[in-house]
Coordinates of C-alpha atoms in Angstrom, one line a residue:
P1 CA 26.1 -24.1 -24.8
V2 CA 24.0 -27.1 -25.6
V3 CA 26.1 -29.6 -23.6
Y4 CA 29.2 -29.4 -21.5
Y5 CA 31.5 -32.2 -20.4
N6 CA 34.2 -31.5 -17.8
L7 CA 35.3 -35.3 -17.6
D8 CA 35.8 -34.9 -13.8
D9 CA 33.3 -37.6 -12.9
G10 CA 35.2 -40.5 -14.5
G11 CA 32.7 -40.5 -17.4
A12 CA 31.1 -38.2 -19.9
T13 CA 28.2 -36.7 -18.0
N14 CA 26.6 -33.6 -19.4
Q15 CA 27.1 -30.8 -16.9
Y16 CA 24.9 -28.2 -18.7
P17 CA 22.7 -26.7 -17.7
P18 CA 23.6 -26.9 -14.1
E19 CA 20.9 -28.0 -11.6
Q20 CA 18.8 -25.1 -10.6
T21 CA 16.2 -24.7 -8.0
A22 CA 13.4 -22.2 -8.9
P23 CA 13.1 -19.7 -6.1
N24 CA 9.9 -19.8 -4.1
T25 CA 8.8 -16.2 -4.8
C26 CA 6.1 -16.3 -2.2
D27 CA 8.7 -17.1 0.5
D28 CA 11.8 -15.4 -0.8
I29 CA 10.7 -12.0 -2.0
T30 CA 9.7 -9.7 0.8
G31 CA 6.2 -8.4 0.6
N32 CA 5.1 -10.9 -2.1
T33 CA 1.9 -12.7 -1.1
C34 CA 1.2 -16.3 -2.3
Q35 CA -1.8 -16.3 -4.5
T36 CA -4.3 -19.1 -5.2
P37 CA -6.8 -19.2 -8.1
N38 CA -10.5 -18.5 -7.7
N39 CA -12.1 -20.8 -10.2
F40 CA -15.7 -20.0 -9.0
D41 CA -17.1 -23.3 -10.3
G42 CA -20.6 -23.9 -9.1
I43 CA -22.0 -27.1 -7.5
N44 CA -25.2 -28.5 -9.0
N45 CA -27.9 -29.4 -6.5
G46 CA -30.6 -31.2 -8.4
A47 CA -30.9 -29.2 -11.6
T48 CA -31.6 -31.0 -14.9
T49 CA -28.7 -30.4 -17.3
G50 CA -28.5 -30.6 -21.1
V51 CA -32.0 -29.0 -21.8
T52 CA -32.5 -26.7 -24.7
G53 CA -31.1 -23.3 -23.9
K54 CA -30.9 -19.8 -25.5
F55 CA -27.4 -20.8 -26.7
S56 CA -27.2 -24.6 -27.0
N57 CA -27.6 -26.1 -23.5
A58 CA -29.2 -24.7 -20.4
W59 CA -30.1 -26.0 -17.0
D60 CA -33.6 -26.6 -15.8
F61 CA -34.7 -25.8 -12.2
D62 CA -37.9 -27.4 -10.8
G63 CA -39.0 -24.6 -8.5
S64 CA -38.9 -27.0 -5.6
N65 CA -35.3 -27.7 -4.4
D66 CA -32.9 -27.3 -7.4
Y67 CA -30.1 -24.7 -7.3
V68 CA -26.4 -24.0 -7.9
E69 CA -24.1 -23.0 -5.1
I70 CA -21.0 -20.8 -5.8
S71 CA -18.3 -19.2 -3.7
D72 CA -19.3 -16.4 -1.3
S73 CA -16.7 -14.0 -2.7
I74 CA -17.8 -14.0 -6.3
L75 CA -19.4 -10.5 -5.5
S76 CA -18.8 -8.7 -2.3
G77 CA -18.6 -5.2 -0.8
T78 CA -20.2 -2.0 -1.8
G79 CA -18.5 -1.4 -5.1
D80 CA -19.6 -1.5 -8.7
F81 CA -20.9 -4.7 -10.2
T82 CA -22.9 -6.3 -13.0
V83 CA -25.0 -9.4 -13.1
T84 CA -26.5 -10.7 -16.3
A85 CA -28.6 -13.8 -17.2
W86 CA -31.0 -15.3 -19.7
I87 CA -34.1 -16.7 -18.0
N88 CA -37.0 -18.7 -19.2
P89 CA -39.6 -19.0 -16.3
D90 CA -42.1 -21.9 -16.4
S91 CA -44.1 -20.0 -13.8
S92 CA -43.8 -17.0 -11.5
S93 CA -46.4 -17.0 -8.7
G94 CA -44.3 -15.7 -5.9
N95 CA -40.8 -14.5 -5.3
D96 CA -38.6 -16.6 -7.5
A97 CA -34.9 -15.8 -7.0
F98 CA -32.5 -16.6 -9.9
I99 CA -29.5 -14.8 -8.3
S100 CA -29.1 -14.4 -4.6
N101 CA -26.5 -13.6 -1.9
Y102 CA -27.8 -12.1 1.2
D103 CA -28.0 -12.8 5.0
S104 CA -29.9 -11.3 7.9
S105 CA -28.0 -8.0 7.4
G106 CA -29.0 -7.6 3.8
G107 CA -27.4 -8.3 0.4
L108 CA -28.4 -9.0 -3.2
E109 CA -31.4 -10.8 -4.7
F110 CA -32.3 -10.6 -8.4
Y111 CA -35.7 -12.3 -8.9
T112 CA -39.1 -12.4 -10.5
S113 CA -42.3 -11.9 -8.4
S114 CA -45.7 -12.7 -9.9
G115 CA -44.3 -12.1 -13.3
N116 CA -42.4 -8.9 -12.6
L117 CA -38.6 -8.5 -12.5
K118 CA -37.3 -7.1 -9.1
Y119 CA -34.1 -6.7 -7.3
Y120 CA -33.4 -6.5 -3.5
L121 CA -30.6 -4.4 -1.9
T122 CA -32.0 -3.3 1.5
S123 CA -35.5 -3.0 -0.1
D124 CA -37.4 -4.0 -3.2
E125 CA -37.5 -2.3 -6.5
Q126 CA -39.7 -3.5 -9.4
T127 CA -39.6 -3.1 -13.2
S128 CA -41.4 -4.4 -16.2
A129 CA -43.1 -7.8 -16.6
I130 CA -41.2 -10.9 -17.5
P131 CA -43.2 -13.4 -19.7
N132 CA -43.3 -17.1 -18.9
N133 CA -42.1 -19.7 -21.4
Q134 CA -39.9 -17.3 -23.3
W135 CA -36.2 -16.5 -23.1
T136 CA -35.6 -13.0 -21.8
P137 CA -32.2 -11.4 -21.1
V138 CA -31.9 -9.4 -17.9
A139 CA -29.1 -7.5 -16.2
L140 CA -28.5 -5.5 -13.0
T141 CA -25.6 -3.0 -12.6
R142 CA -24.4 -0.8 -9.8
E143 CA -22.2 2.2 -10.7
S144 CA -21.2 4.8 -8.1
G145 CA -24.2 4.0 -6.0
T146 CA -26.8 4.0 -8.8
I147 CA -28.6 0.7 -9.7
T148 CA -29.8 0.1 -13.2
M149 CA -32.0 -2.8 -14.3
Y150 CA -32.2 -3.9 -17.9
V151 CA -34.6 -6.1 -19.8
S152 CA -33.9 -7.1 -23.4
G153 CA -31.2 -4.5 -23.8
A154 CA -33.3 -1.5 -22.5
S155 CA -32.9 0.2 -19.2
T156 CA -36.2 -0.2 -17.3
L157 CA -35.3 1.2 -13.9
T158 CA -32.7 3.5 -12.3
S159 CA -32.5 3.8 -8.6
T160 CA -30.2 4.6 -5.7
T161 CA -32.0 2.1 -3.4
G162 CA -29.3 -0.2 -2.2
G163 CA -26.6 1.9 -3.8
T164 CA -24.3 1.5 -0.8
Q165 CA -25.6 -1.9 0.4
D166 CA -22.8 -4.4 1.3
I167 CA -23.0 -7.8 -0.4
P168 CA -21.9 -10.2 2.4
T169 CA -19.4 -13.0 2.3
S170 CA -21.1 -14.8 5.2
V171 CA -23.3 -16.8 2.8
N172 CA -22.6 -18.3 -0.7
M173 CA -23.9 -17.0 -3.9
R174 CA -26.7 -19.1 -5.3
I175 CA -28.3 -19.5 -8.7
A176 CA -32.1 -20.3 -8.7
C177 CA -32.8 -19.8 -5.0
I178 CA -32.1 -17.7 -2.0
T179 CA -30.0 -18.9 1.0
N180 CA -32.7 -21.1 2.6
C181 CA -34.5 -21.8 -0.8
S182 CA -37.7 -20.4 0.5
E183 CA -37.8 -18.3 -2.7
I184 CA -36.8 -20.5 -5.7
F185 CA -36.8 -20.2 -9.5
D186 CA -38.9 -22.5 -11.7
G187 CA -37.6 -22.6 -15.3
Q188 CA -34.5 -22.6 -17.3
I189 CA -31.4 -20.4 -16.9
D190 CA -28.5 -19.8 -19.4
D191 CA -25.5 -17.6 -19.9
V192 CA -25.0 -16.0 -16.5
S193 CA -22.1 -13.6 -15.7
F194 CA -20.7 -11.7 -12.7
W195 CA -18.5 -8.6 -13.2
S196 CA -16.7 -6.4 -10.7
R197 CA -17.5 -3.4 -12.8
S198 CA -20.6 -1.8 -14.2
L199 CA -21.1 -2.7 -17.9
S200 CA -22.1 0.2 -20.1
S201 CA -25.6 0.4 -21.7
S202 CA -24.0 -0.4 -25.1
E203 CA -22.3 -3.5 -23.6
I204 CA -25.6 -4.7 -22.1
S205 CA -27.4 -4.1 -25.4
S206 CA -24.7 -6.2 -27.2
I207 CA -25.2 -9.0 -24.7
H208 CA -28.9 -8.9 -25.0
S209 CA -29.0 -8.8 -28.8
G210 CA -29.0 -12.6 -28.8
S211 CA -26.5 -12.7 -31.6
G212 CA -24.2 -15.0 -29.6
A213 CA -23.0 -16.1 -26.2
E214 CA -21.8 -13.3 -24.0
V215 CA -18.1 -13.8 -24.2
D216 CA -18.4 -13.8 -28.0
T217 CA -20.1 -10.5 -28.2
L218 CA -17.9 -8.3 -26.0
S219 CA -14.4 -7.3 -26.8
D220 CA -13.5 -6.0 -23.3
L221 CA -13.7 -8.8 -20.7
S222 CA -11.9 -6.9 -18.0
N223 CA -13.3 -7.5 -14.5
L224 CA -15.3 -10.5 -15.7
T225 CA -15.3 -12.5 -12.4
A226 CA -17.3 -15.5 -13.6
Y227 CA -19.2 -16.6 -16.7
Y228 CA -21.4 -19.7 -17.0
D229 CA -22.6 -21.1 -20.3
F230 CA -24.4 -24.1 -18.8
E231 CA -23.0 -26.5 -21.4
Q232 CA -21.9 -29.0 -18.7
T233 CA -23.9 -32.1 -18.0
S234 CA -22.3 -33.1 -14.7
T235 CA -22.5 -31.9 -11.1
T236 CA -20.2 -29.0 -11.8
L237 CA -21.1 -25.7 -13.4
E238 CA -17.8 -24.6 -14.9
N239 CA -16.7 -21.0 -14.8
Q240 CA -15.5 -20.1 -18.3
A241 CA -14.0 -16.7 -17.4
P242 CA -10.3 -16.1 -17.1
Q243 CA -9.1 -17.1 -13.6
T244 CA -8.7 -14.4 -10.9
Y245 CA -6.5 -14.7 -7.9
T246 CA -6.5 -13.9 -4.2

């Protein structure tokens, strides 16, 4: 029915639908765990927003003390993952980290060093040169213990170094510097993503084609943990990926 009047209250009060209390499924269903969303938004620490990017806006990092801090659990453990980014270095004279999450026991660092792209997972591995003052797409994947680095859609290095290295949760993930900012990126960053699976070479090639922003070029967004388009001009770098829960 739409309405129901029983006329028992001395008036004509609609009795339908009856008052209902939604059950608290976290408390009432045995074995069900309450879940909270992981939005994985980043906090801007000094970066200049709204500069010209690869796709509309980007953020500029001064190579001195600018960085973005994100949750420690965006990537963790020893499983498969993918990290992608478009970078435009102003200079690269030392180790300039643009993605980093490691502590004294090890972890992940994706960086340029004197113009060369490197990653660190227990020890350093190096690949081809990265030019200054030019947008270059880069990616790092781990699948079943094998690390692959990509530059401009092409695989430039395959290695098992760091294939079983744990990514810690004792420190937060950072964009544009390592934990203590002793290694810090100087330049612009755009279109960064973190995945809890290893993207295929064809997916990397599609992202690196430059035909559009990452979420517009891939049809399968499963296991996309976080995606940052750097369009924001505030203190928050907003995660544009579908929410995940813990």
